[in-house]
Each structure stands twice: as structure tokens, then as C-alpha cells.
């Protein structure tokens, strides 16, 4: 779980405690690029953090008074979590073969969407500083994201991805494209290689190439990158034959709904790749926006079971039952802090929200935050306000899980 833990210094890394047992986590700072090492905290963002913690009126950060924000409230009609029928658990079916067709084109009964109203005030009536309110979300803020969103993301990560290391950290970003850009500039120098599947997301290549970061193709199959192919590339690396390129130290993967092949990687394959990354000292970039679109192996309709799945209940047991059907994230068995996971609300809420988050070790999170402070800064306050109000306050964890189903 993501909690505050005592860290003990070591010559080769830090010791953290997992389930009451000490585990040495290696120092991975040698993976930082020259730029990643050189970044310093933005003075204005440091100031914003201090002002946010104290009841101060300061002109130092150029912060306008919230009374002059023209938006007094933000309101919206939002779909209820059960607006669409939930996907059944494996082996169950809840609709006819063409049910999706009638629902998609509005030919089913009761096609009027089920909605609720949400409103975000400029100032929270109760005076709760932790509440979602425009006086804070539309103000200059830190690059980490608003506190209420970070609190929800931490809960969500703990319950869904279940990180192995208790020191794993979350950090907001403005979508996975922004996230990947920060990662490449933070970890890779010009002339280095980036390990990728032989068919991969084009924007990932376009992000690295202008910085002199060249893709290194690794063979794949129906589950994505092949572990034995990765081992073959790394074990036989020849600097001269590769034009002077050192062996890559970063691998980029889209493990679920791989773009463009659609392949989904099993837990066994992920573990095999992870152990190779430990062996060869590789950082894993897990770009996983399609995590919740896992459907399992295709089964022809004639062979599908027709039992009806139980109705969804807003409780821990129901959420946990569905989460357990999903192939786990690399984060779940990342015992050395080698994984930087990218999540995005583009596929679960709306692409235009431009909001997502990193999950990684504290060292990388701090460096990625420094990169955000002088580029995108904080994610858009309007998007953070609406999404946080919806998933954290209005729906809550279990109903958001229902929506994802």
C-alpha cells in the first residue's frame, strides 16, 4: 500500500519494509539523464506549496484573489455509474448477441440516459480546505495535482494495482503523452536506445526521436513483447554493431490492448520480463491506458455460458471480485521500484480532459514533478475539478469501479 514508511540509508540503496520484513531497494539514480539530474525545484512552485498550507495573502506568486475569478460555480449533468450495463464476470452473459447493437444505436427500451447533477462552488460552504472548490482548483498550484484528486488516486492505486512497495508514489500529469515525454527526457540522453515492441505506439517513437532516442525493436507474439526475445537482444548486445549505442536501460510497453496489435500480456509474461529487467538493470515504462478494457480470451457466442451475473453492489466485495479478474500491473510485483506506470482518464472519462497520473518510486516521482513544474505545470484546474468531483465525491471508489465495468 502507498503509505508513509521509514526508510533506512544503505550504500547500495534504501531499506523499506514490506509486510513487516526489511527489503533492500536499489539506488536507481544512475538511470537519470543529464537533464533529469540537472533540474531544480521551481521557486514559484515551492512558494505555491507554502502559501497553500498557510492562511497567507502574498503578492510573491502573482496569485489573483479568487473573488475575481468569473466562475462562481461549475455544474454538470453526469451519467450515473449504472447508466450502462456492466460487463459480467468471466463465464457470464447478460444480453443477447445483438444487445450491444441496439443499445449503441438507441433502439433499446428506456434509452434516455440516467443522470445526476453535480456542482462545484467557488468556496466550500463548510469551510473545508480539502474540499473541491474553485477558489483552489482554478488558482496556481503545484505540479502534483489538487489534494483531493491525489487522495483518490492513492486509494485507487492501493486497491486496484496493489503496489508491492509501500513507498510507491503517485503524481498527476496532463495525459499519457505528456507523461511519456517527461519520462524520456528524465531518463534518456541523446544517442541512447529505447526498447519497444516491434509494433508499437507511433507517438512513443515520435516523442523520443527528436531527442536522439532511437527505438530498439523486440519481437512480439499474441501477448506482446516476448521475454526470450528481450533476453536475446540484451544478452547479445554489441556496441560496435549498434553504431556505438550502449545497451538500452529503458523498455516501453503497452501491456493491455497493445497499440496497434490489441495484445494483452499475461501475469506470467510480465513476471518473466520483470525478472529480465532486474537482471539487465532496465527501467519499465508501463503505458497502460487500456487496463480496464481487458476482455479475456475470445469465446464464440455458441460456447458462452448464459448465466446472468449478479447485479452490482456498491461494496468492497463486489469491486474486489471484478478487480481480481484483471491481469495485474507490473507495479504489483515491482520489488525494486523499476516501474513507471502511466494511467490516463482519457479512456475512462474523456480524452479532452487531458488528465492522468504516474505511479512510480519516490526518486522518479520527484524528478518527474520537477519536469512538470517548468513545462505543463499543473493539469488544467477545470478538468481536475470536474473529474475529482465526479469520481471522488459523487461516485466514490466502488461506483467508479462500476463505471469502469
mmCIF file of C-alpha atoms in Angstrom:
data_model
loop_
_atom_site.group_PDB
_atom_site.id
_atom_site.type_symbol
_atom_site.label_atom_id
_atom_site.label_comp_id
_atom_site.label_asym_id
_atom_site.label_seq_id
_atom_site.Cartn_x
_atom_site.Cartn_y
_atom_site.Cartn_z
ATOM 1 C CA UNK A 1 0.000 0.000 0.000
ATOM 2 C CA UNK A 2 1.042 3.612 -0.510
ATOM 3 C CA UNK A 3 1.748 4.917 2.982
ATOM 4 C CA UNK A 4 4.495 6.827 4.734
ATOM 5 C CA UNK A 5 7.266 4.414 5.746
ATOM 6 C CA UNK A 6 10.601 4.637 7.481
ATOM 7 C CA UNK A 7 13.482 4.474 5.005
ATOM 8 C CA UNK A 8 16.925 3.316 6.135
ATOM 9 C CA UNK A 9 20.022 4.517 4.239
ATOM 10 C CA UNK A 10 22.339 1.981 2.625
ATOM 11 C CA UNK A 11 25.465 2.075 0.489
ATOM 12 C CA UNK A 12 23.601 0.446 -2.402
ATOM 13 C CA UNK A 13 20.099 1.768 -1.957
ATOM 14 C CA UNK A 14 17.446 2.051 0.747
ATOM 15 C CA UNK A 15 15.771 -0.460 3.018
ATOM 16 C CA UNK A 16 11.990 -0.381 3.200
ATOM 17 C CA UNK A 17 9.576 -2.665 4.997
ATOM 18 C CA UNK A 18 7.141 -4.922 3.150
ATOM 19 C CA UNK A 19 4.737 -6.923 5.323
ATOM 20 C CA UNK A 20 6.967 -6.219 8.301
ATOM 21 C CA UNK A 21 10.110 -7.509 6.605
ATOM 22 C CA UNK A 22 13.072 -5.380 5.538
ATOM 23 C CA UNK A 23 13.826 -5.290 1.804
ATOM 24 C CA UNK A 24 16.730 -3.539 0.129
ATOM 25 C CA UNK A 25 15.571 -1.352 -2.752
ATOM 26 C CA UNK A 26 18.457 -0.470 -5.110
ATOM 27 C CA UNK A 27 19.507 3.072 -5.860
ATOM 28 C CA UNK A 28 18.293 3.738 -9.405
ATOM 29 C CA UNK A 29 19.543 7.320 -9.698
ATOM 30 C CA UNK A 30 22.119 6.252 -12.322
ATOM 31 C CA UNK A 31 19.206 5.870 -14.741
ATOM 32 C CA UNK A 32 18.536 9.631 -14.725
ATOM 33 C CA UNK A 33 19.543 11.569 -17.823
ATOM 34 C CA UNK A 34 21.802 14.597 -17.659
ATOM 35 C CA UNK A 35 18.704 16.788 -17.880
ATOM 36 C CA UNK A 36 16.905 14.717 -15.270
ATOM 37 C CA UNK A 37 19.783 15.201 -12.837
ATOM 38 C CA UNK A 38 20.134 18.917 -13.542
ATOM 39 C CA UNK A 39 16.555 20.001 -12.793
ATOM 40 C CA UNK A 40 15.965 22.078 -9.670
ATOM 41 C CA UNK A 41 12.692 22.905 -7.921
ATOM 42 C CA UNK A 42 10.805 25.832 -9.403
ATOM 43 C CA UNK A 43 10.918 28.685 -6.847
ATOM 44 C CA UNK A 44 7.373 29.736 -7.709
ATOM 45 C CA UNK A 45 6.005 26.210 -7.229
ATOM 46 C CA UNK A 46 7.758 25.929 -3.877
ATOM 47 C CA UNK A 47 6.140 29.225 -2.905
ATOM 48 C CA UNK A 48 2.719 27.979 -4.044
ATOM 49 C CA UNK A 49 3.075 24.952 -1.777
ATOM 50 C CA UNK A 50 3.887 27.130 1.235
ATOM 51 C CA UNK A 51 1.004 29.528 0.575
ATOM 52 C CA UNK A 52 -1.357 26.594 0.171
ATOM 53 C CA UNK A 53 -0.506 25.362 3.660
ATOM 54 C CA UNK A 54 -0.899 28.692 5.417
ATOM 55 C CA UNK A 55 -3.548 31.371 5.510
ATOM 56 C CA UNK A 56 -1.402 33.987 3.830
ATOM 57 C CA UNK A 57 -2.053 36.839 1.454
ATOM 58 C CA UNK A 58 1.041 37.094 -0.716
ATOM 59 C CA UNK A 59 1.861 39.001 -3.863
ATOM 60 C CA UNK A 60 5.027 36.962 -4.389
ATOM 61 C CA UNK A 61 3.471 34.310 -6.605
ATOM 62 C CA UNK A 62 1.301 36.627 -8.651
ATOM 63 C CA UNK A 63 -1.852 34.856 -7.447
ATOM 64 C CA UNK A 64 -5.085 36.763 -8.138
ATOM 65 C CA UNK A 65 -7.731 36.787 -5.429
ATOM 66 C CA UNK A 66 -10.392 34.076 -6.114
ATOM 67 C CA UNK A 67 -13.189 36.631 -5.748
ATOM 68 C CA UNK A 68 -12.170 37.901 -9.173
ATOM 69 C CA UNK A 69 -12.499 34.523 -10.879
ATOM 70 C CA UNK A 70 -15.552 34.934 -13.169
ATOM 71 C CA UNK A 71 -16.700 31.369 -12.471
ATOM 72 C CA UNK A 72 -18.836 31.322 -9.323
ATOM 73 C CA UNK A 73 -19.827 27.678 -9.679
ATOM 74 C CA UNK A 74 -19.346 24.845 -12.164
ATOM 75 C CA UNK A 75 -22.284 22.491 -12.674
ATOM 76 C CA UNK A 76 -22.888 19.491 -14.886
ATOM 77 C CA UNK A 77 -25.282 16.640 -15.515
ATOM 78 C CA UNK A 78 -23.333 13.398 -15.251
ATOM 79 C CA UNK A 79 -24.255 9.836 -16.092
ATOM 80 C CA UNK A 80 -24.911 7.525 -13.184
ATOM 81 C CA UNK A 81 -22.439 4.630 -12.743
ATOM 82 C CA UNK A 82 -25.099 2.129 -13.815
ATOM 83 C CA UNK A 83 -26.095 4.106 -16.937
ATOM 84 C CA UNK A 84 -24.669 1.234 -18.995
ATOM 85 C CA UNK A 85 -24.907 -2.449 -18.285
ATOM 86 C CA UNK A 86 -21.848 -3.796 -16.504
ATOM 87 C CA UNK A 87 -19.647 -6.378 -18.167
ATOM 88 C CA UNK A 88 -20.298 -9.709 -16.482
ATOM 89 C CA UNK A 89 -17.617 -11.666 -14.712
ATOM 90 C CA UNK A 90 -15.884 -14.333 -16.871
ATOM 91 C CA UNK A 91 -18.277 -17.048 -17.966
ATOM 92 C CA UNK A 92 -21.441 -14.982 -17.582
ATOM 93 C CA UNK A 93 -23.567 -13.116 -20.129
ATOM 94 C CA UNK A 94 -26.299 -10.543 -19.532
ATOM 95 C CA UNK A 95 -27.559 -9.692 -23.010
ATOM 96 C CA UNK A 96 -28.404 -11.208 -26.354
ATOM 97 C CA UNK A 97 -25.884 -11.446 -29.173
ATOM 98 C CA UNK A 98 -27.017 -8.141 -30.707
ATOM 99 C CA UNK A 99 -27.821 -6.347 -27.446
ATOM 100 C CA UNK A 100 -24.789 -4.089 -27.836
ATOM 101 C CA UNK A 101 -26.060 -3.022 -31.290
ATOM 102 C CA UNK A 102 -29.492 -1.941 -30.089
ATOM 103 C CA UNK A 103 -28.014 -0.151 -27.102
ATOM 104 C CA UNK A 104 -25.395 1.655 -29.197
ATOM 105 C CA UNK A 105 -27.905 2.968 -31.721
ATOM 106 C CA UNK A 106 -30.608 3.863 -29.216
ATOM 107 C CA UNK A 107 -33.104 1.149 -30.190
ATOM 108 C CA UNK A 108 -33.321 -0.477 -26.768
ATOM 109 C CA UNK A 109 -36.034 0.358 -24.260
ATOM 110 C CA UNK A 110 -35.509 3.216 -21.826
ATOM 111 C CA UNK A 111 -32.800 4.838 -23.920
ATOM 112 C CA UNK A 112 -32.930 8.118 -22.013
ATOM 113 C CA UNK A 113 -29.640 8.355 -20.082
ATOM 114 C CA UNK A 114 -29.725 8.267 -16.300
ATOM 115 C CA UNK A 115 -28.079 11.400 -14.938
ATOM 116 C CA UNK A 116 -27.322 13.219 -11.703
ATOM 117 C CA UNK A 117 -26.402 16.842 -11.059
ATOM 118 C CA UNK A 118 -23.088 17.950 -9.571
ATOM 119 C CA UNK A 119 -21.982 21.454 -8.614
ATOM 120 C CA UNK A 120 -18.604 22.813 -7.561
ATOM 121 C CA UNK A 121 -18.747 26.082 -5.574
ATOM 122 C CA UNK A 122 -16.096 28.765 -5.511
ATOM 123 C CA UNK A 123 -15.843 28.363 -1.732
ATOM 124 C CA UNK A 124 -16.886 25.271 0.185
ATOM 125 C CA UNK A 125 -19.811 26.265 2.476
ATOM 126 C CA UNK A 126 -18.422 24.267 5.403
ATOM 127 C CA UNK A 127 -15.016 25.916 5.144
ATOM 128 C CA UNK A 128 -13.300 22.588 4.470
ATOM 129 C CA UNK A 129 -9.991 23.457 2.801
ATOM 130 C CA UNK A 130 -9.653 19.878 1.494
ATOM 131 C CA UNK A 131 -12.960 20.065 -0.426
ATOM 132 C CA UNK A 132 -13.079 20.560 -4.205
ATOM 133 C CA UNK A 133 -13.654 24.303 -4.662
ATOM 134 C CA UNK A 134 -12.879 26.705 -7.486
ATOM 135 C CA UNK A 135 -11.027 29.127 -5.249
ATOM 136 C CA UNK A 136 -8.283 26.496 -5.063
ATOM 137 C CA UNK A 137 -8.586 24.420 -8.229
ATOM 138 C CA UNK A 138 -8.538 27.472 -10.529
ATOM 139 C CA UNK A 139 -5.600 29.038 -8.687
ATOM 140 C CA UNK A 140 -1.916 28.482 -9.436
ATOM 141 C CA UNK A 141 -0.916 25.236 -7.751
ATOM 142 C CA UNK A 142 1.783 22.597 -7.562
ATOM 143 C CA UNK A 143 2.514 20.174 -10.388
ATOM 144 C CA UNK A 144 1.342 17.204 -8.306
ATOM 145 C CA UNK A 145 -2.362 17.889 -8.810
ATOM 146 C CA UNK A 146 -5.012 19.029 -6.328
ATOM 147 C CA UNK A 147 -5.001 17.257 -2.924
ATOM 148 C CA UNK A 148 -8.482 15.696 -3.275
ATOM 149 C CA UNK A 149 -7.531 14.101 -6.589
ATOM 150 C CA UNK A 150 -4.243 12.805 -5.216
ATOM 151 C CA UNK A 151 -6.046 11.286 -2.240
ATOM 152 C CA UNK A 152 -8.442 9.412 -4.529
ATOM 153 C CA UNK A 153 -5.665 8.290 -6.883
ATOM 154 C CA UNK A 154 -3.717 6.881 -3.933
ATOM 155 C CA UNK A 155 -6.747 4.906 -2.716
ATOM 156 C CA UNK A 156 -7.458 3.718 -6.243
ATOM 157 C CA UNK A 157 -3.854 2.601 -6.809
ATOM 158 C CA UNK A 158 -3.734 0.748 -3.495
ATOM 159 C CA UNK A 159 -6.936 -1.168 -4.144
ATOM 160 C CA UNK A 160 -6.651 -1.826 -7.878
ATOM 161 C CA UNK A 161 -2.937 -2.101 -8.723
ATOM 162 C CA UNK A 162 -1.791 -3.142 -5.232
ATOM 163 C CA UNK A 163 1.835 -1.949 -5.480
ATOM 164 C CA UNK A 164 4.448 -4.230 -3.958
ATOM 165 C CA UNK A 165 6.499 -1.443 -2.392
ATOM 166 C CA UNK A 166 4.789 0.709 0.268
ATOM 167 C CA UNK A 167 6.826 3.724 -0.829
ATOM 168 C CA UNK A 168 5.298 3.771 -4.323
ATOM 169 C CA UNK A 169 4.183 7.313 -5.177
ATOM 170 C CA UNK A 170 1.527 8.953 -7.367
ATOM 171 C CA UNK A 171 1.822 12.191 -9.339
ATOM 172 C CA UNK A 172 -0.679 13.835 -11.696
ATOM 173 C CA UNK A 173 0.168 14.638 -15.322
ATOM 174 C CA UNK A 174 -1.699 16.097 -18.303
ATOM 175 C CA UNK A 175 -2.286 12.819 -20.127
ATOM 176 C CA UNK A 176 -0.013 9.930 -21.056
ATOM 177 C CA UNK A 177 1.613 11.777 -23.969
ATOM 178 C CA UNK A 178 2.820 14.412 -21.535
ATOM 179 C CA UNK A 179 3.785 11.651 -19.111
ATOM 180 C CA UNK A 180 5.875 9.787 -21.667
ATOM 181 C CA UNK A 181 7.594 12.997 -22.768
ATOM 182 C CA UNK A 182 8.624 13.696 -19.187
ATOM 183 C CA UNK A 183 9.856 10.132 -18.728
ATOM 184 C CA UNK A 184 12.023 10.133 -21.854
ATOM 185 C CA UNK A 185 13.649 13.473 -21.050
ATOM 186 C CA UNK A 186 14.154 12.438 -17.422
ATOM 187 C CA UNK A 187 15.729 9.044 -18.168
ATOM 188 C CA UNK A 188 17.262 9.145 -21.658
ATOM 189 C CA UNK A 189 20.200 11.027 -23.157
ATOM 190 C CA UNK A 190 20.693 11.675 -26.856
ATOM 191 C CA UNK A 191 22.148 8.652 -28.620
ATOM 192 C CA UNK A 192 20.546 6.128 -26.289
ATOM 193 C CA UNK A 193 18.064 3.456 -27.294
ATOM 194 C CA UNK A 194 14.527 2.740 -26.141
ATOM 195 C CA UNK A 195 13.433 -0.913 -26.146
ATOM 196 C CA UNK A 196 9.999 -1.266 -27.762
ATOM 197 C CA UNK A 197 7.777 -3.976 -29.197
ATOM 198 C CA UNK A 198 8.300 -4.476 -32.935
ATOM 199 C CA UNK A 199 4.873 -2.904 -33.481
ATOM 200 C CA UNK A 200 4.322 -0.038 -31.076
ATOM 201 C CA UNK A 201 2.500 3.227 -30.420
ATOM 202 C CA UNK A 202 3.699 5.745 -33.073
ATOM 203 C CA UNK A 203 3.611 8.731 -30.725
ATOM 204 C CA UNK A 204 6.067 6.977 -28.417
ATOM 205 C CA UNK A 205 8.588 6.862 -31.255
ATOM 206 C CA UNK A 206 7.833 10.460 -32.237
ATOM 207 C CA UNK A 207 8.436 11.585 -28.667
ATOM 208 C CA UNK A 208 11.928 10.131 -28.444
ATOM 209 C CA UNK A 209 13.345 10.649 -31.909
ATOM 210 C CA UNK A 210 13.806 14.470 -31.770
ATOM 211 C CA UNK A 211 15.862 13.976 -28.598
ATOM 212 C CA UNK A 212 18.089 11.436 -30.322
ATOM 213 C CA UNK A 213 16.468 8.491 -28.521
ATOM 214 C CA UNK A 214 16.190 5.694 -31.068
ATOM 215 C CA UNK A 215 13.798 2.714 -30.881
ATOM 216 C CA UNK A 216 15.222 -0.799 -30.494
ATOM 217 C CA UNK A 217 12.718 -3.361 -31.734
ATOM 218 C CA UNK A 218 11.979 -6.560 -29.799
ATOM 219 C CA UNK A 219 9.936 -9.429 -31.299
ATOM 220 C CA UNK A 220 6.394 -9.995 -30.036
ATOM 221 C CA UNK A 221 3.608 -12.581 -30.199
ATOM 222 C CA UNK A 222 -0.052 -12.731 -29.185
ATOM 223 C CA UNK A 223 0.786 -11.448 -25.683
ATOM 224 C CA UNK A 224 3.043 -8.602 -26.759
ATOM 225 C CA UNK A 225 6.806 -8.467 -26.205
ATOM 226 C CA UNK A 226 8.407 -11.913 -25.912
ATOM 227 C CA UNK A 227 10.595 -12.428 -22.848
ATOM 228 C CA UNK A 228 13.032 -14.699 -24.686
ATOM 229 C CA UNK A 229 13.354 -12.127 -27.486
ATOM 230 C CA UNK A 230 14.145 -9.396 -24.960
ATOM 231 C CA UNK A 231 16.751 -11.621 -23.350
ATOM 232 C CA UNK A 232 18.269 -12.350 -26.757
ATOM 233 C CA UNK A 233 18.562 -8.646 -27.634
ATOM 234 C CA UNK A 234 20.116 -7.702 -24.308
ATOM 235 C CA UNK A 235 22.464 -10.657 -23.902
ATOM 236 C CA UNK A 236 23.881 -10.286 -27.408
ATOM 237 C CA UNK A 237 24.177 -6.512 -27.420
ATOM 238 C CA UNK A 238 27.198 -5.351 -29.381
ATOM 239 C CA UNK A 239 28.028 -1.657 -29.125
ATOM 240 C CA UNK A 240 30.036 -1.576 -32.382
ATOM 241 C CA UNK A 241 27.353 -3.358 -34.384
ATOM 242 C CA UNK A 242 24.790 -0.935 -32.967
ATOM 243 C CA UNK A 243 26.707 2.099 -34.183
ATOM 244 C CA UNK A 244 28.145 2.990 -30.796
ATOM 245 C CA UNK A 245 24.809 2.805 -28.945
ATOM 246 C CA UNK A 246 25.122 1.498 -25.399
ATOM 247 C CA UNK A 247 22.759 -1.231 -24.265
ATOM 248 C CA UNK A 248 19.373 0.416 -23.577
ATOM 249 C CA UNK A 249 18.273 0.826 -19.972
ATOM 250 C CA UNK A 250 14.580 1.665 -20.582
ATOM 251 C CA UNK A 251 11.826 -0.520 -22.074
ATOM 252 C CA UNK A 252 8.480 0.906 -23.228
ATOM 253 C CA UNK A 253 5.428 -1.381 -23.136
ATOM 254 C CA UNK A 254 1.675 -1.145 -23.734
ATOM 255 C CA UNK A 255 0.730 -4.389 -21.938
ATOM 256 C CA UNK A 256 -3.077 -4.307 -22.245
ATOM 257 C CA UNK A 257 -4.804 -3.731 -25.581
ATOM 258 C CA UNK A 258 -1.369 -3.176 -27.077
ATOM 259 C CA UNK A 259 -1.339 -0.446 -29.704
ATOM 260 C CA UNK A 260 -1.617 -1.414 -32.547
ATOM 261 C CA UNK A 261 -1.926 -5.217 -32.151
ATOM 262 C CA UNK A 262 -4.502 -5.348 -29.348
ATOM 263 C CA UNK A 263 -2.454 -7.984 -27.470
ATOM 264 C CA UNK A 264 -2.821 -8.340 -23.704
ATOM 265 C CA UNK A 265 0.105 -9.587 -21.624
ATOM 266 C CA UNK A 266 -0.461 -12.290 -19.002
ATOM 267 C CA UNK A 267 0.837 -12.059 -15.446
ATOM 268 C CA UNK A 268 3.347 -14.830 -16.185
ATOM 269 C CA UNK A 269 4.784 -12.921 -19.149
ATOM 270 C CA UNK A 270 5.004 -9.724 -17.122
ATOM 271 C CA UNK A 271 6.895 -11.504 -14.350
ATOM 272 C CA UNK A 272 9.325 -13.020 -16.859
ATOM 273 C CA UNK A 273 10.010 -9.616 -18.428
ATOM 274 C CA UNK A 274 10.368 -8.002 -15.000
ATOM 275 C CA UNK A 275 12.997 -10.537 -13.907
ATOM 276 C CA UNK A 276 14.967 -9.835 -17.091
ATOM 277 C CA UNK A 277 14.806 -6.123 -16.313
ATOM 278 C CA UNK A 278 16.221 -6.839 -12.870
ATOM 279 C CA UNK A 279 18.970 -8.966 -14.434
ATOM 280 C CA UNK A 280 19.961 -6.333 -17.010
ATOM 281 C CA UNK A 281 19.127 -3.235 -14.895
ATOM 282 C CA UNK A 282 16.260 -1.948 -17.059
ATOM 283 C CA UNK A 283 13.513 0.564 -16.181
ATOM 284 C CA UNK A 284 9.993 -0.430 -17.322
ATOM 285 C CA UNK A 285 7.632 2.235 -18.683
ATOM 286 C CA UNK A 286 4.158 0.689 -18.395
ATOM 287 C CA UNK A 287 1.872 2.773 -20.620
ATOM 288 C CA UNK A 288 -1.489 1.260 -19.666
ATOM 289 C CA UNK A 289 -4.485 3.425 -20.669
ATOM 290 C CA UNK A 290 -6.493 0.363 -21.761
ATOM 291 C CA UNK A 291 -6.095 -1.591 -18.494
ATOM 292 C CA UNK A 292 -9.839 -1.717 -17.842
ATOM 293 C CA UNK A 293 -10.711 -2.947 -21.332
ATOM 294 C CA UNK A 294 -9.487 -6.464 -20.566
ATOM 295 C CA UNK A 295 -11.919 -8.970 -22.026
ATOM 296 C CA UNK A 296 -10.046 -12.267 -21.616
ATOM 297 C CA UNK A 297 -9.669 -14.874 -24.385
ATOM 298 C CA UNK A 298 -12.274 -14.704 -27.150
ATOM 299 C CA UNK A 299 -15.043 -17.292 -26.840
ATOM 300 C CA UNK A 300 -17.500 -17.818 -29.754
ATOM 301 C CA UNK A 301 -21.073 -16.967 -28.807
ATOM 302 C CA UNK A 302 -22.190 -20.575 -29.256
ATOM 303 C CA UNK A 303 -19.870 -21.659 -26.435
ATOM 304 C CA UNK A 304 -20.517 -18.875 -23.963
ATOM 305 C CA UNK A 305 -22.298 -19.546 -20.722
ATOM 306 C CA UNK A 306 -25.642 -17.802 -20.426
ATOM 307 C CA UNK A 307 -25.889 -17.464 -16.660
ATOM 308 C CA UNK A 308 -26.785 -13.968 -15.558
ATOM 309 C CA UNK A 309 -24.228 -12.086 -13.498
ATOM 310 C CA UNK A 310 -25.499 -10.673 -10.193
ATOM 311 C CA UNK A 311 -26.461 -7.017 -10.009
ATOM 312 C CA UNK A 312 -23.692 -4.681 -8.948
ATOM 313 C CA UNK A 313 -23.446 -3.745 -5.295
ATOM 314 C CA UNK A 314 -21.659 -0.665 -4.009
ATOM 315 C CA UNK A 315 -19.337 -2.592 -1.701
ATOM 316 C CA UNK A 316 -15.777 -3.847 -1.256
ATOM 317 C CA UNK A 317 -16.556 -7.476 -2.069
ATOM 318 C CA UNK A 318 -18.151 -6.735 -5.447
ATOM 319 C CA UNK A 319 -15.370 -4.372 -6.514
ATOM 320 C CA UNK A 320 -12.685 -6.811 -5.405
ATOM 321 C CA UNK A 321 -14.284 -9.692 -7.319
ATOM 322 C CA UNK A 322 -14.030 -7.799 -10.609
ATOM 323 C CA UNK A 323 -10.549 -6.413 -9.947
ATOM 324 C CA UNK A 324 -9.274 -9.958 -9.358
ATOM 325 C CA UNK A 325 -10.305 -10.937 -12.899
ATOM 326 C CA UNK A 326 -7.856 -8.414 -14.391
ATOM 327 C CA UNK A 327 -4.262 -9.164 -15.361
ATOM 328 C CA UNK A 328 -2.154 -7.377 -12.715
ATOM 329 C CA UNK A 329 0.011 -4.339 -13.337
ATOM 330 C CA UNK A 330 3.805 -4.609 -13.309
ATOM 331 C CA UNK A 331 3.585 -2.454 -10.161
ATOM 332 C CA UNK A 332 2.139 -5.392 -8.204
ATOM 333 C CA UNK A 333 5.422 -7.334 -8.301
ATOM 334 C CA UNK A 334 7.842 -4.418 -8.670
ATOM 335 C CA UNK A 335 10.077 -5.210 -5.708
ATOM 336 C CA UNK A 336 12.916 -2.929 -6.879
ATOM 337 C CA UNK A 337 10.999 0.200 -7.888
ATOM 338 C CA UNK A 338 11.823 -0.252 -11.596
ATOM 339 C CA UNK A 339 8.357 0.508 -12.985
ATOM 340 C CA UNK A 340 6.923 3.864 -14.030
ATOM 341 C CA UNK A 341 3.242 3.307 -14.693
ATOM 342 C CA UNK A 342 1.169 5.697 -16.812
ATOM 343 C CA UNK A 343 -2.603 5.961 -16.287
ATOM 344 C CA UNK A 344 -4.972 8.244 -18.147
ATOM 345 C CA UNK A 345 -8.569 9.398 -17.703
ATOM 346 C CA UNK A 346 -8.701 9.778 -21.499
ATOM 347 C CA UNK A 347 -10.046 6.239 -21.897
ATOM 348 C CA UNK A 348 -12.214 6.121 -18.761
ATOM 349 C CA UNK A 349 -13.734 9.636 -18.649
ATOM 350 C CA UNK A 350 -12.943 11.708 -21.777
ATOM 351 C CA UNK A 351 -9.843 12.267 -23.986
ATOM 352 C CA UNK A 352 -10.173 16.047 -23.797
ATOM 353 C CA UNK A 353 -9.804 16.016 -20.021
ATOM 354 C CA UNK A 354 -6.005 15.757 -20.506
ATOM 355 C CA UNK A 355 -5.500 14.282 -17.067
ATOM 356 C CA UNK A 356 -3.721 11.196 -15.805
ATOM 357 C CA UNK A 357 -1.131 10.091 -13.279
ATOM 358 C CA UNK A 358 2.225 8.413 -12.743
ATOM 359 C CA UNK A 359 2.806 5.565 -10.309
ATOM 360 C CA UNK A 360 6.482 5.008 -9.514
ATOM 361 C CA UNK A 361 9.225 5.185 -6.898
ATOM 362 C CA UNK A 362 9.730 8.468 -4.954
ATOM 363 C CA UNK A 363 13.015 9.294 -6.710
ATOM 364 C CA UNK A 364 11.474 9.228 -10.186
ATOM 365 C CA UNK A 365 8.286 10.942 -8.978
ATOM 366 C CA UNK A 366 10.293 13.886 -7.625
ATOM 367 C CA UNK A 367 12.262 14.240 -10.877
ATOM 368 C CA UNK A 368 9.086 13.972 -12.984
ATOM 369 C CA UNK A 369 7.463 16.644 -10.841
ATOM 370 C CA UNK A 370 10.420 18.951 -11.462
ATOM 371 C CA UNK A 371 9.953 18.414 -15.209
ATOM 372 C CA UNK A 372 6.262 19.288 -14.967
ATOM 373 C CA UNK A 373 6.871 22.478 -12.994
ATOM 374 C CA UNK A 374 8.598 24.149 -15.933
ATOM 375 C CA UNK A 375 6.523 22.685 -18.781
ATOM 376 C CA UNK A 376 2.845 21.844 -18.412
ATOM 377 C CA UNK A 377 2.838 22.973 -14.751
ATOM 378 C CA UNK A 378 -0.326 21.655 -13.060
ATOM 379 C CA UNK A 379 -3.075 19.872 -15.029
ATOM 380 C CA UNK A 380 -5.971 22.150 -16.014
ATOM 381 C CA UNK A 381 -8.000 23.244 -12.998
ATOM 382 C CA UNK A 382 -11.332 22.821 -14.781
ATOM 383 C CA UNK A 383 -10.594 19.226 -15.689
ATOM 384 C CA UNK A 384 -9.239 18.382 -12.245
ATOM 385 C CA UNK A 385 -12.306 19.988 -10.633
ATOM 386 C CA UNK A 386 -14.884 18.108 -12.666
ATOM 387 C CA UNK A 387 -13.197 14.715 -12.621
ATOM 388 C CA UNK A 388 -12.364 14.857 -8.915
ATOM 389 C CA UNK A 389 -15.890 15.957 -8.023
ATOM 390 C CA UNK A 390 -17.312 13.134 -10.136
ATOM 391 C CA UNK A 391 -15.165 10.158 -9.168
ATOM 392 C CA UNK A 392 -14.058 11.100 -5.639
ATOM 393 C CA UNK A 393 -17.058 12.957 -4.188
ATOM 394 C CA UNK A 394 -20.096 11.950 -6.235
ATOM 395 C CA UNK A 395 -19.352 8.354 -7.286
ATOM 396 C CA UNK A 396 -16.692 7.237 -4.859
ATOM 397 C CA UNK A 397 -14.346 4.287 -5.391
ATOM 398 C CA UNK A 398 -16.879 1.474 -5.749
ATOM 399 C CA UNK A 399 -19.173 3.333 -8.135
ATOM 400 C CA UNK A 400 -16.171 4.345 -10.246
ATOM 401 C CA UNK A 401 -15.308 0.654 -10.455
ATOM 402 C CA UNK A 402 -18.911 0.037 -11.570
ATOM 403 C CA UNK A 403 -18.452 2.663 -14.295
ATOM 404 C CA UNK A 404 -15.253 1.004 -15.453
ATOM 405 C CA UNK A 405 -17.068 -2.293 -15.826
#
